[in-house]
Tab-separated table of C-alpha atoms in Angstrom:
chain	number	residue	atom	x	y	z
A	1	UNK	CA	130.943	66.865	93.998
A	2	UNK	CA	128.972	67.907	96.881
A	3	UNK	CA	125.501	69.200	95.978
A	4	UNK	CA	124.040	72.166	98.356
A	5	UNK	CA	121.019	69.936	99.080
A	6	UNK	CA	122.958	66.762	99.541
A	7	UNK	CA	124.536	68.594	102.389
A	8	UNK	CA	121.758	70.475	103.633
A	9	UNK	CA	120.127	66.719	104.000
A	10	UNK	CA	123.082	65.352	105.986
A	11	UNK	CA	122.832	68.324	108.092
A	12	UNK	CA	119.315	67.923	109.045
A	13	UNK	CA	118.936	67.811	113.250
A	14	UNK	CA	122.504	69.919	113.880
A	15	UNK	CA	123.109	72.918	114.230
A	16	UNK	CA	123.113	75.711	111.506
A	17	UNK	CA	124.145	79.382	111.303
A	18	UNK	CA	121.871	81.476	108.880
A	19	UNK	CA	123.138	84.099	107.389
A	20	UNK	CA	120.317	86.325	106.234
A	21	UNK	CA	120.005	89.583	103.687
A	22	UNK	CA	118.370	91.790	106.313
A	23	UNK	CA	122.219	91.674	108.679
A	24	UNK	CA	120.622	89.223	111.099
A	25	UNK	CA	121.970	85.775	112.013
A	26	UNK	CA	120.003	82.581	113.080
A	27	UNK	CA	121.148	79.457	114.999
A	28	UNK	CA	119.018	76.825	115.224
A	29	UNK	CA	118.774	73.053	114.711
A	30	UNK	CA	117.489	72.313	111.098
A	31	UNK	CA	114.551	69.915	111.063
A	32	UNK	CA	113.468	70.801	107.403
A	33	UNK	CA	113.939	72.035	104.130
A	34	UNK	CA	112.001	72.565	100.347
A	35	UNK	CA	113.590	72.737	96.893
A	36	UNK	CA	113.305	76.940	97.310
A	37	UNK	CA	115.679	76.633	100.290
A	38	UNK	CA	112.760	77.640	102.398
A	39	UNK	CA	113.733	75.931	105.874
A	40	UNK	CA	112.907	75.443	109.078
A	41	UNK	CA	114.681	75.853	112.555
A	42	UNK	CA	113.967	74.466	116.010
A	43	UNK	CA	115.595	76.398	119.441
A	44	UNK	CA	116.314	79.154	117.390
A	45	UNK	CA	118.374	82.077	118.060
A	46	UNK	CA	118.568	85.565	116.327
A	47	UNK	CA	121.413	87.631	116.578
A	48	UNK	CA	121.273	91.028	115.364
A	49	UNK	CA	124.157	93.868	115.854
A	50	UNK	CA	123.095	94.973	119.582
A	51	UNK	CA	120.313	92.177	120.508
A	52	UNK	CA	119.461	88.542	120.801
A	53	UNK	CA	116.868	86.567	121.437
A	54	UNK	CA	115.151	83.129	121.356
A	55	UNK	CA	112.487	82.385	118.943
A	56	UNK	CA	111.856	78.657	119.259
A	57	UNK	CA	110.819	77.571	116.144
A	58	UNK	CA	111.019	79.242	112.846
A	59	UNK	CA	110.171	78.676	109.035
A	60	UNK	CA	112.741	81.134	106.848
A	61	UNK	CA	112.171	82.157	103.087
A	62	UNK	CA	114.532	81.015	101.015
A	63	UNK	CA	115.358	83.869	99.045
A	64	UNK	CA	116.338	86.012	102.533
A	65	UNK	CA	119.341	83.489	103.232
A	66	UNK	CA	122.782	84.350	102.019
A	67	UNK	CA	124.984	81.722	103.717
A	68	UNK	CA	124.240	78.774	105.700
A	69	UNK	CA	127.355	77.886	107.706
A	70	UNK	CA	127.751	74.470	110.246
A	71	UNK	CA	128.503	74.556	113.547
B	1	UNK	CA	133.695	78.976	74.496
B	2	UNK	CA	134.180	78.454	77.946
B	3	UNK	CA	130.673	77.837	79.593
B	4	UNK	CA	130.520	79.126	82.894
B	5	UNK	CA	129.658	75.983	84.331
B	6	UNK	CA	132.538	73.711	83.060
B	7	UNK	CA	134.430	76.453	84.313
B	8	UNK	CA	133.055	75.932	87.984
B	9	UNK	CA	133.620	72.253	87.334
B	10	UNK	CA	137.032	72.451	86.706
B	11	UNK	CA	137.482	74.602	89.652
B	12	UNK	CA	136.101	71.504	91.789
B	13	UNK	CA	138.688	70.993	95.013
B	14	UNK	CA	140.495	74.386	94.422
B	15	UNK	CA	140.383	77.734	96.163
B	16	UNK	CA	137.940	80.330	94.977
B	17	UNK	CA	137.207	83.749	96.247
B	18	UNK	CA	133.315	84.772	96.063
B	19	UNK	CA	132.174	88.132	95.957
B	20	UNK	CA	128.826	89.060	97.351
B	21	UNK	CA	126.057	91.223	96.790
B	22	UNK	CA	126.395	92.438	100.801
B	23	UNK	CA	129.969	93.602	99.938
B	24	UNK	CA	132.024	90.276	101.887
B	25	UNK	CA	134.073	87.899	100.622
B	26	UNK	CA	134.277	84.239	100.976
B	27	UNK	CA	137.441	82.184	100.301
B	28	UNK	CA	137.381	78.940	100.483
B	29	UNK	CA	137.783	75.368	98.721
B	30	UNK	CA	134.869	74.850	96.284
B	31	UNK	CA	133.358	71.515	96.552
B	32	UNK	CA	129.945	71.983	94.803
B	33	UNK	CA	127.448	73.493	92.666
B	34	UNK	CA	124.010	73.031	91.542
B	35	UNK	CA	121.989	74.582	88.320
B	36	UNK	CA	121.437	77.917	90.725
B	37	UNK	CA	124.816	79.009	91.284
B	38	UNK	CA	124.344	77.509	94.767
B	39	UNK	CA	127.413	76.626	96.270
B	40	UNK	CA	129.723	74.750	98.697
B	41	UNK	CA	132.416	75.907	100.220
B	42	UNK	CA	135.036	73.781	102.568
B	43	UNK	CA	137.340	75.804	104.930
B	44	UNK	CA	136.245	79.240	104.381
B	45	UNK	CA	137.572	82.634	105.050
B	46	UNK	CA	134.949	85.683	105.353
B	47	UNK	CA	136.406	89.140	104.581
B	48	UNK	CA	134.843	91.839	105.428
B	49	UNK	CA	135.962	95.515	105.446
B	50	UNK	CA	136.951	95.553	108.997
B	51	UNK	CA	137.087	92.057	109.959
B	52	UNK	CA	137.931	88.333	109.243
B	53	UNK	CA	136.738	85.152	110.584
B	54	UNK	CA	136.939	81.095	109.945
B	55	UNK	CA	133.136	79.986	108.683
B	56	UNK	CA	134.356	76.042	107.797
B	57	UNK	CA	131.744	74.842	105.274
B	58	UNK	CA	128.962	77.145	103.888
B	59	UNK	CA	126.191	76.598	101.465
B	60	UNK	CA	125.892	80.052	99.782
B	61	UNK	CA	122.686	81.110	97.707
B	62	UNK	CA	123.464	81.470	93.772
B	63	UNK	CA	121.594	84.951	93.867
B	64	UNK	CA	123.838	86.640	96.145
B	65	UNK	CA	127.101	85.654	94.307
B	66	UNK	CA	128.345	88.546	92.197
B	67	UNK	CA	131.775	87.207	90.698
B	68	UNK	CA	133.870	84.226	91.458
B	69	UNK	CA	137.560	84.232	91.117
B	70	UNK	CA	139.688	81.653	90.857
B	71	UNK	CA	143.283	81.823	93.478
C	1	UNK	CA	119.032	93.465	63.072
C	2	UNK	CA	121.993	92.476	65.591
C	3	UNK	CA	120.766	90.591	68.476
C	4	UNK	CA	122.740	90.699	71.970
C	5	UNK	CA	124.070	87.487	72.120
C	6	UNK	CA	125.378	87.246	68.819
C	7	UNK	CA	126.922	90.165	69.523
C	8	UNK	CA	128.392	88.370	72.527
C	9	UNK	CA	129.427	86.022	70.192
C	10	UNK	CA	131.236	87.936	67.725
C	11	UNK	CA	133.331	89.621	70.712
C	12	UNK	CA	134.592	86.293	72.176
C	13	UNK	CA	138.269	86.551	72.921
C	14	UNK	CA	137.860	90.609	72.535
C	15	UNK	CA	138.858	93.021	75.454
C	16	UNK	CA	135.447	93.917	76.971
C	17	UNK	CA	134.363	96.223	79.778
C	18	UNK	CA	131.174	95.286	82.195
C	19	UNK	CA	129.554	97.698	84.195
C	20	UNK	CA	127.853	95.693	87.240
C	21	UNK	CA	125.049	96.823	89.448
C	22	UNK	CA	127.668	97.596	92.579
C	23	UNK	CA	129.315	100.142	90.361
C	24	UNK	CA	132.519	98.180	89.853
C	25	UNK	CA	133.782	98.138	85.971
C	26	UNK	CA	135.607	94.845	84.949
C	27	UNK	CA	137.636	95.020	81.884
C	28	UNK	CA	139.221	91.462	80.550
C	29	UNK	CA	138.926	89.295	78.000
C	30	UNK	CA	135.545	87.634	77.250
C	31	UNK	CA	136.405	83.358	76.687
C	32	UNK	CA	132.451	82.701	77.311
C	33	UNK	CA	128.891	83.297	78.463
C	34	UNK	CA	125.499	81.140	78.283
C	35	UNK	CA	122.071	82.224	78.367
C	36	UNK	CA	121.588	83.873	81.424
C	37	UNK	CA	124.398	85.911	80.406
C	38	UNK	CA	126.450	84.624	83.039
C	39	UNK	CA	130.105	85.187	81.559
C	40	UNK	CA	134.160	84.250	81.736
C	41	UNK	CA	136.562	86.982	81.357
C	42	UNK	CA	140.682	86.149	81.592
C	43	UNK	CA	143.017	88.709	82.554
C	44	UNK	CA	140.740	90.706	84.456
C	45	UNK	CA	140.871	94.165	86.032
C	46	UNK	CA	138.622	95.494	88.540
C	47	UNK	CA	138.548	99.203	89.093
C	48	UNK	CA	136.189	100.657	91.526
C	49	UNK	CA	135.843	104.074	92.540
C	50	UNK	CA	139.196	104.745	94.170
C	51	UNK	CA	140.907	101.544	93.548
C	52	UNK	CA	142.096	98.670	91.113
C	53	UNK	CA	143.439	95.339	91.042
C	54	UNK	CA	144.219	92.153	89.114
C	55	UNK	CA	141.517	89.668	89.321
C	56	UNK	CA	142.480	87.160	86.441
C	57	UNK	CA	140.104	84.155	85.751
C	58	UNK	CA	136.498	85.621	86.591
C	59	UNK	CA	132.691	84.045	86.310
C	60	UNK	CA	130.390	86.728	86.865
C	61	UNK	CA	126.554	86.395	87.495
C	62	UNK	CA	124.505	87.943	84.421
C	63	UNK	CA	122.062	89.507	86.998
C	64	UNK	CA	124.370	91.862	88.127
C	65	UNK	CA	125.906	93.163	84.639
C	66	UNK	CA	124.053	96.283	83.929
C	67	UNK	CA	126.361	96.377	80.337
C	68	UNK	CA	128.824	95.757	78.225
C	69	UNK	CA	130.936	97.900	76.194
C	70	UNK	CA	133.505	96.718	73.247
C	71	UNK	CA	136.899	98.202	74.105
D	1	UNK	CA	96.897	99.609	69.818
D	2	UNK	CA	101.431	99.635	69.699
D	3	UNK	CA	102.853	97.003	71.126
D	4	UNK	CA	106.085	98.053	72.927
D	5	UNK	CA	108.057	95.206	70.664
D	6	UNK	CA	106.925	96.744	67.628
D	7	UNK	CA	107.608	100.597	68.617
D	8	UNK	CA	111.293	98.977	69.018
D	9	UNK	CA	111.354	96.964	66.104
D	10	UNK	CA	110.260	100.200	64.318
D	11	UNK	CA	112.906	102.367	66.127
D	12	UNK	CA	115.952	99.957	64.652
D	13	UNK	CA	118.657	102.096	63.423
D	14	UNK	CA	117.204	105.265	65.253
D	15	UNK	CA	118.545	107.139	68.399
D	16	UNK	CA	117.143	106.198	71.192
D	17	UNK	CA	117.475	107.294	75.258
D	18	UNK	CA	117.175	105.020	77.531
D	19	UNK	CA	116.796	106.010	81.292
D	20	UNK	CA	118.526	103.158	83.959
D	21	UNK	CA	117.792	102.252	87.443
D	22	UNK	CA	121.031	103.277	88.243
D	23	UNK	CA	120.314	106.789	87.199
D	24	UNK	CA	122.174	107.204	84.424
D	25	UNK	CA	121.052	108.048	80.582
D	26	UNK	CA	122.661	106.233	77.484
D	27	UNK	CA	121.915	107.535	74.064
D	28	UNK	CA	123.001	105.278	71.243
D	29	UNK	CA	121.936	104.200	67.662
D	30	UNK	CA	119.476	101.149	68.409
D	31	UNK	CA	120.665	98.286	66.276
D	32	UNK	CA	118.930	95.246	68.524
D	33	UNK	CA	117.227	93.557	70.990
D	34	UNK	CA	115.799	90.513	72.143
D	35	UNK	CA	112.694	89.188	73.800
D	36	UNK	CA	114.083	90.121	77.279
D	37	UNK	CA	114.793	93.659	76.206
D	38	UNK	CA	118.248	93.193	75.815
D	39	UNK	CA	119.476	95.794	73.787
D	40	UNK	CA	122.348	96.495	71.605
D	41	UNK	CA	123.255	100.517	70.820
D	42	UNK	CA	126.005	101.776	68.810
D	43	UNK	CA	127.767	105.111	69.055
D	44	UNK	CA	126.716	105.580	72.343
D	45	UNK	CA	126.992	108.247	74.685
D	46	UNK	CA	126.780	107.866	78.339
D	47	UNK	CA	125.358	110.959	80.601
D	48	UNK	CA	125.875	111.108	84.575
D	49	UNK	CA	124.684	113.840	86.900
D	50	UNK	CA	128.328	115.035	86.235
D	51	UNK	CA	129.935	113.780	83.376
D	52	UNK	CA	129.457	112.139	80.247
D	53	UNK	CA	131.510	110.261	77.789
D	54	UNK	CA	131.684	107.560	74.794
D	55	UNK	CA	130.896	103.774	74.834
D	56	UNK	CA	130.637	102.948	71.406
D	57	UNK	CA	129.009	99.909	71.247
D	58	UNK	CA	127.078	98.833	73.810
D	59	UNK	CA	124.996	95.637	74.966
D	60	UNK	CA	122.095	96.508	77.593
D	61	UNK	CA	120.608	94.168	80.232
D	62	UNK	CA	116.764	94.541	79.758
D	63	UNK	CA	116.218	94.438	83.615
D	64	UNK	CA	118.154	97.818	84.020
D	65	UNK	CA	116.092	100.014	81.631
D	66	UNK	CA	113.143	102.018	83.072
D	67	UNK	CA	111.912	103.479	79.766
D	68	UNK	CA	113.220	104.325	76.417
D	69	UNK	CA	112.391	107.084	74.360
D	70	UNK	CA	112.599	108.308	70.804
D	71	UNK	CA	114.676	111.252	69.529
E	1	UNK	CA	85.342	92.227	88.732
E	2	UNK	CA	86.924	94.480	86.600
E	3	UNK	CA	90.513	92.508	85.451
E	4	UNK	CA	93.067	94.921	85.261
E	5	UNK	CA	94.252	94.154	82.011
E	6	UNK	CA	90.760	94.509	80.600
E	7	UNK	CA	90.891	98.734	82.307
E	8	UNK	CA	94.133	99.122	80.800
E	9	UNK	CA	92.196	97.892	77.377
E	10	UNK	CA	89.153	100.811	78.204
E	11	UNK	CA	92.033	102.944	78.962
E	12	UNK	CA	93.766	103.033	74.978
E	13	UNK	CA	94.652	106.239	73.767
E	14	UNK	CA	93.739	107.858	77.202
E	15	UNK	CA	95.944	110.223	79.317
E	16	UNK	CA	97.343	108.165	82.374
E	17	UNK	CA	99.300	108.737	84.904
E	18	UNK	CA	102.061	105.955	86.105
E	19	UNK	CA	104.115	106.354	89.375
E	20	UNK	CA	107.502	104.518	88.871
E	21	UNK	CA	109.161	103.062	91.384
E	22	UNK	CA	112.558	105.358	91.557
E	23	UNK	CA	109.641	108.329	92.332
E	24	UNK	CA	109.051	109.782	88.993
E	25	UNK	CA	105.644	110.441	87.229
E	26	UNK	CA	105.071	110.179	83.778
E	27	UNK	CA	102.020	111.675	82.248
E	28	UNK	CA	100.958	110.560	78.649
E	29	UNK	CA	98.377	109.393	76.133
E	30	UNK	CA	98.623	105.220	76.857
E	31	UNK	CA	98.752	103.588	73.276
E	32	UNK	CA	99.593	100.001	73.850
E	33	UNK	CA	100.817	97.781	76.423
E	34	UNK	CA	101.854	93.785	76.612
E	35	UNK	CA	101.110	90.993	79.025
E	36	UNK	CA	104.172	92.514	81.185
E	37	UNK	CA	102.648	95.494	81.140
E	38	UNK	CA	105.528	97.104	79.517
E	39	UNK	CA	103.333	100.367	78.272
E	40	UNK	CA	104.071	102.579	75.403
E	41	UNK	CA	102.977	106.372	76.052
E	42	UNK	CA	102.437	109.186	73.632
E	43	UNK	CA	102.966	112.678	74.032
E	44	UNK	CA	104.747	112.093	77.804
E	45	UNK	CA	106.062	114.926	80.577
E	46	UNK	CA	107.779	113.699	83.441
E	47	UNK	CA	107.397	114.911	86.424
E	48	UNK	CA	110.207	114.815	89.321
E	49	UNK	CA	110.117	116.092	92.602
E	50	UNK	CA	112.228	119.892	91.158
E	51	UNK	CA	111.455	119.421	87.889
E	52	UNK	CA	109.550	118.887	84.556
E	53	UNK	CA	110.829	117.480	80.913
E	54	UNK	CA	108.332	116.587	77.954
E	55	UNK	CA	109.312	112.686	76.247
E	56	UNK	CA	107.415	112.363	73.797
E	57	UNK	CA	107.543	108.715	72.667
E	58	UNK	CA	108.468	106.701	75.636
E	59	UNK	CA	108.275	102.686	76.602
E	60	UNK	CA	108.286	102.124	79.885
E	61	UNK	CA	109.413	98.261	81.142
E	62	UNK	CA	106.500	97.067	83.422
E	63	UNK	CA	107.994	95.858	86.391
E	64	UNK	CA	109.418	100.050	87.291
E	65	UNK	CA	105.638	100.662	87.530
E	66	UNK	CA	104.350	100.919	90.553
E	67	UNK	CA	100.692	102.159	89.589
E	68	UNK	CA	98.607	103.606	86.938
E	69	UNK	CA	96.008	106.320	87.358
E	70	UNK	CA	93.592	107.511	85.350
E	71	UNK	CA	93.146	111.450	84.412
F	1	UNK	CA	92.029	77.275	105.225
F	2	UNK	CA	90.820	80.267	103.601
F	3	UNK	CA	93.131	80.982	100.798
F	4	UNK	CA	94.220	84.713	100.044
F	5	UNK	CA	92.887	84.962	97.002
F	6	UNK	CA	89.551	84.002	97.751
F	7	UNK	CA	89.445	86.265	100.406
F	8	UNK	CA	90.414	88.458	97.869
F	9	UNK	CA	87.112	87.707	96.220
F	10	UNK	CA	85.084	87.872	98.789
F	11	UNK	CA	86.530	91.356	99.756
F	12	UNK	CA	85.333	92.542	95.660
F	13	UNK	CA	83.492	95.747	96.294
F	14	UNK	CA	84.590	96.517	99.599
F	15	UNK	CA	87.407	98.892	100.963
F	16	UNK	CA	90.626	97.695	101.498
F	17	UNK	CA	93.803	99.714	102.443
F	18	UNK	CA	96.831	98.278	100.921
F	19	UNK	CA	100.563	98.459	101.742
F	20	UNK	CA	103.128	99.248	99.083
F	21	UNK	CA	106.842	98.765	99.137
F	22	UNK	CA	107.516	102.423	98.707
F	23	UNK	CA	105.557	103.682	101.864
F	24	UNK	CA	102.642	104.665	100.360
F	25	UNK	CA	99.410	103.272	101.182
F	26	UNK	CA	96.664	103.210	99.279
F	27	UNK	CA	92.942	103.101	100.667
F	28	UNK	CA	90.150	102.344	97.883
F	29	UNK	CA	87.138	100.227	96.563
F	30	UNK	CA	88.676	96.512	95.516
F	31	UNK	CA	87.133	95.848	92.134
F	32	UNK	CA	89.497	93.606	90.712
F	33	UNK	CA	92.436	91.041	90.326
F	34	UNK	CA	94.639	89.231	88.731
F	35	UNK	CA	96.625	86.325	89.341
F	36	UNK	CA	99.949	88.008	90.052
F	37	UNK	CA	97.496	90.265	92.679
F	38	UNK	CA	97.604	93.284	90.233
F	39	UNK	CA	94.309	94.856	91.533
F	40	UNK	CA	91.941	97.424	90.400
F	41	UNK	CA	90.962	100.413	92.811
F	42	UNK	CA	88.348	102.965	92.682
F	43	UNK	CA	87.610	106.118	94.871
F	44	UNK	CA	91.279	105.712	96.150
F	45	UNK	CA	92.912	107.740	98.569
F	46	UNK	CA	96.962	107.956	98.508
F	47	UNK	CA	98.083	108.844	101.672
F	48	UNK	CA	101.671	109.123	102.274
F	49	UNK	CA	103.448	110.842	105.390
F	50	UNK	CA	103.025	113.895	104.969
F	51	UNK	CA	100.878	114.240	102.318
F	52	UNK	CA	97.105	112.443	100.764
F	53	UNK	CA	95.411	112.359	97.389
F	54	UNK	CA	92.834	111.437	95.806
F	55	UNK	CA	93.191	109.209	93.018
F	56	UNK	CA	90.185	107.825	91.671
F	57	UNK	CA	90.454	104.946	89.451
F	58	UNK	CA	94.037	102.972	89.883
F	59	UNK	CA	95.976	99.585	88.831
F	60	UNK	CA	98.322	98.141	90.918
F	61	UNK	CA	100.964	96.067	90.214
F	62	UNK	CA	101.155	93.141	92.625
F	63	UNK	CA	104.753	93.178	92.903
F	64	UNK	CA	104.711	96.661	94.629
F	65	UNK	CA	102.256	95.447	97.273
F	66	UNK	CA	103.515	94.418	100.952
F	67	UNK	CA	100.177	93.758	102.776
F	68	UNK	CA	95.888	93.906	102.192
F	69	UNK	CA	94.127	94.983	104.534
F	70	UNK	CA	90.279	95.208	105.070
F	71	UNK	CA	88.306	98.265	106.647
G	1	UNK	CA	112.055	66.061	107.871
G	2	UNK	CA	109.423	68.871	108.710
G	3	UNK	CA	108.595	70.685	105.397
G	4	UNK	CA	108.177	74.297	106.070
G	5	UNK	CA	104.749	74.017	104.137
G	6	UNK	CA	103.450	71.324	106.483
G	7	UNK	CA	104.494	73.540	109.477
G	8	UNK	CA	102.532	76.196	108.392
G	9	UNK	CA	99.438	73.553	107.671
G	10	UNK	CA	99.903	72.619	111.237
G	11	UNK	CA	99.794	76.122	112.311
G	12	UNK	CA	96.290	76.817	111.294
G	13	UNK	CA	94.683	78.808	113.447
G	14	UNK	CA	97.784	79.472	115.514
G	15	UNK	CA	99.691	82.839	116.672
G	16	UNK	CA	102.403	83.324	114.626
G	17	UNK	CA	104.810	86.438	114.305
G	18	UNK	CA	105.983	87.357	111.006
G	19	UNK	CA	108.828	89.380	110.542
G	20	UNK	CA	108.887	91.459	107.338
G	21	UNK	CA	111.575	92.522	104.775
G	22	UNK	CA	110.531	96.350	105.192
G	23	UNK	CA	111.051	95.446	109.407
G	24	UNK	CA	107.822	95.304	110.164
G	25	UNK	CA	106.511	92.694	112.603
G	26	UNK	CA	102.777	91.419	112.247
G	27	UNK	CA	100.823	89.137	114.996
G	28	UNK	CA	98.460	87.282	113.686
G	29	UNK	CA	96.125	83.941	113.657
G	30	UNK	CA	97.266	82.008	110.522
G	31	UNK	CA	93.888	81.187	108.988
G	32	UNK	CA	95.580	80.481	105.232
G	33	UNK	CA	98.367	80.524	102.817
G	34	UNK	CA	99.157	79.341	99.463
G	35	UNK	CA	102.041	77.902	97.477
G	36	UNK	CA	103.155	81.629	96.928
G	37	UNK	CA	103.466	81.881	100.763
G	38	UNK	CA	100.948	84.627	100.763
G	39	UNK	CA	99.020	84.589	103.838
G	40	UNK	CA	95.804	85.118	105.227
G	41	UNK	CA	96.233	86.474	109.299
G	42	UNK	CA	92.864	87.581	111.311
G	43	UNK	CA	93.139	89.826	114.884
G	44	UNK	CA	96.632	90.959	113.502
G	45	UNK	CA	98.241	93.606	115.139
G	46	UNK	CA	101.442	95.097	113.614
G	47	UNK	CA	104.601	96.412	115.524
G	48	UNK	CA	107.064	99.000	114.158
G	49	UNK	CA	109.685	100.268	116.006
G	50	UNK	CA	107.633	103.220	117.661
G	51	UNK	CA	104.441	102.302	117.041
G	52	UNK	CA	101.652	99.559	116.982
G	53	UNK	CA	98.478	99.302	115.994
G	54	UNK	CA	95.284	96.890	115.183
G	55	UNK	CA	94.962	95.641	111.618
G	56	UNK	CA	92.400	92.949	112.056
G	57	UNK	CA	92.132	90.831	108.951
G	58	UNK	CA	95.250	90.969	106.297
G	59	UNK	CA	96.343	89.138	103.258
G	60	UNK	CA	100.402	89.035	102.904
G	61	UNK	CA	102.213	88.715	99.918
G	62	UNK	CA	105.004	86.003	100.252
G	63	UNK	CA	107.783	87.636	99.056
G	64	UNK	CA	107.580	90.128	101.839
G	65	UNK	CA	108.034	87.846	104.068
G	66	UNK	CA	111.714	86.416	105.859
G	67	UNK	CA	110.486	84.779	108.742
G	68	UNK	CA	107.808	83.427	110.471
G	69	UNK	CA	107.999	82.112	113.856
G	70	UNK	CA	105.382	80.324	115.903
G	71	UNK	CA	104.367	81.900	119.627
């Protein structure tokens, strides 16, 4: 069995796709995480329907995330 | 009585389709869980209305699962 | 006085109906539950507005069952 | 001063109305509930803006009542 | 400082006014309330935006409350 | 560090304007607090967009605020 | 591992840009939070999509919150 923080650990310093509530999608390299799922993200990108732009480093709230895929 | 959780258990290494709060689906292999709901998913499908794509492993947030089926 | 879950209890391996948040119905058999409510219906049909299908095994999340009727 | 538990407590076996999030109005024999406000109704009717019909028994979610009144 | 518990105390048998979060007002004599602040009202009308009904008895579940005013 | 809820304190008998989740906000006299941020307002003004009120005396729940701000 | 707590400590008296749940962006210096992620921002101004404006000091409740990201 794979736990969802076991994997979020192995995964710290590559790159993650964030899947949040609001539509939007981050990329970024995660560098951290707490026991809420609150993380953080380094070189970050968003991605929303029409836009996208950098926004370097960013902490997320945990309970905005739907899906955290691997790239 | 079948707990909910043994049933997830027993579903360890087999295909399950998620259904989410946003209205996707995710189909994949389920290779974890934790108290939450929180889960991992290996070589995973997302459906949605008018489009598919390949996502590979995903943590997904407990909160936004709806129902879990079992393929 | 007949409290909720052992009216669960009493209706294990009964044809139920649950009416979730998203405004599906599922109707199947109820083989289990624990105390979030979380639950295990067999043989399980979704309808939604305009559709229906076969869903079979099922674990839905107690936090988005609005109720449950006794078919 | 009434504490909402006991107004219940003193309403088992009465009709009662309770009002949902999701708009709609169940009216049913109050025969339980639980510290969460789960409830449990009995010869239930269900009213839409358009339709109504019979449920029978019925077991609640607390988190999807608004309010509850006394007929 | 004036705790808000301790004003909903002064307030007892009182005619307050609580907004509710899915826009409706109720109107009523406040006759108990719990550490939720699930209220119990006497002698309620509820106001939407076209029209008017009178409750009576009603228990309102505290977290549909958005605030409470006093007439 | 000045931690919200002492500048909560500090701000005890001053105006503040707060934020709700609905739209509205709400511009009064802070004279209490809980822990969950319920708060106590007097002499408060609703103003929504098209529309203001006065209110006087009001309890908030915390849950319905977005944002505090000080006039 | 950066926890996103000991970010924000290290972001005391930094610019930061928080982006809301209701889509609100707020500017701010980061002069406090707690373990609720509420947070106290001075010389904040606050961007909507057709309009800004000066909001000087604000307290910011947590769960409002999806992002914060460091300028």
């Amino acid at each position: 069995m794979v736990m969802p923080n076991a994997l979020l650990e192995k995964s710290l310093n590559k790159r993650v796709s964030l899947f949040l509530k609001d539509g939007r999608t981050l990329e970024g390299t995660l560098t951290g995480f707490d026991d809420y799922m609150n993380m953080v993200l380094e070189d970050t990108k968003e991605d929303r329907e029409e836009s996208s732009r950098k926004l370097g480093v960013v902490v997320l709230r945990g309970n905005n995330v739907v899906s955290i895929s691997f790239i």
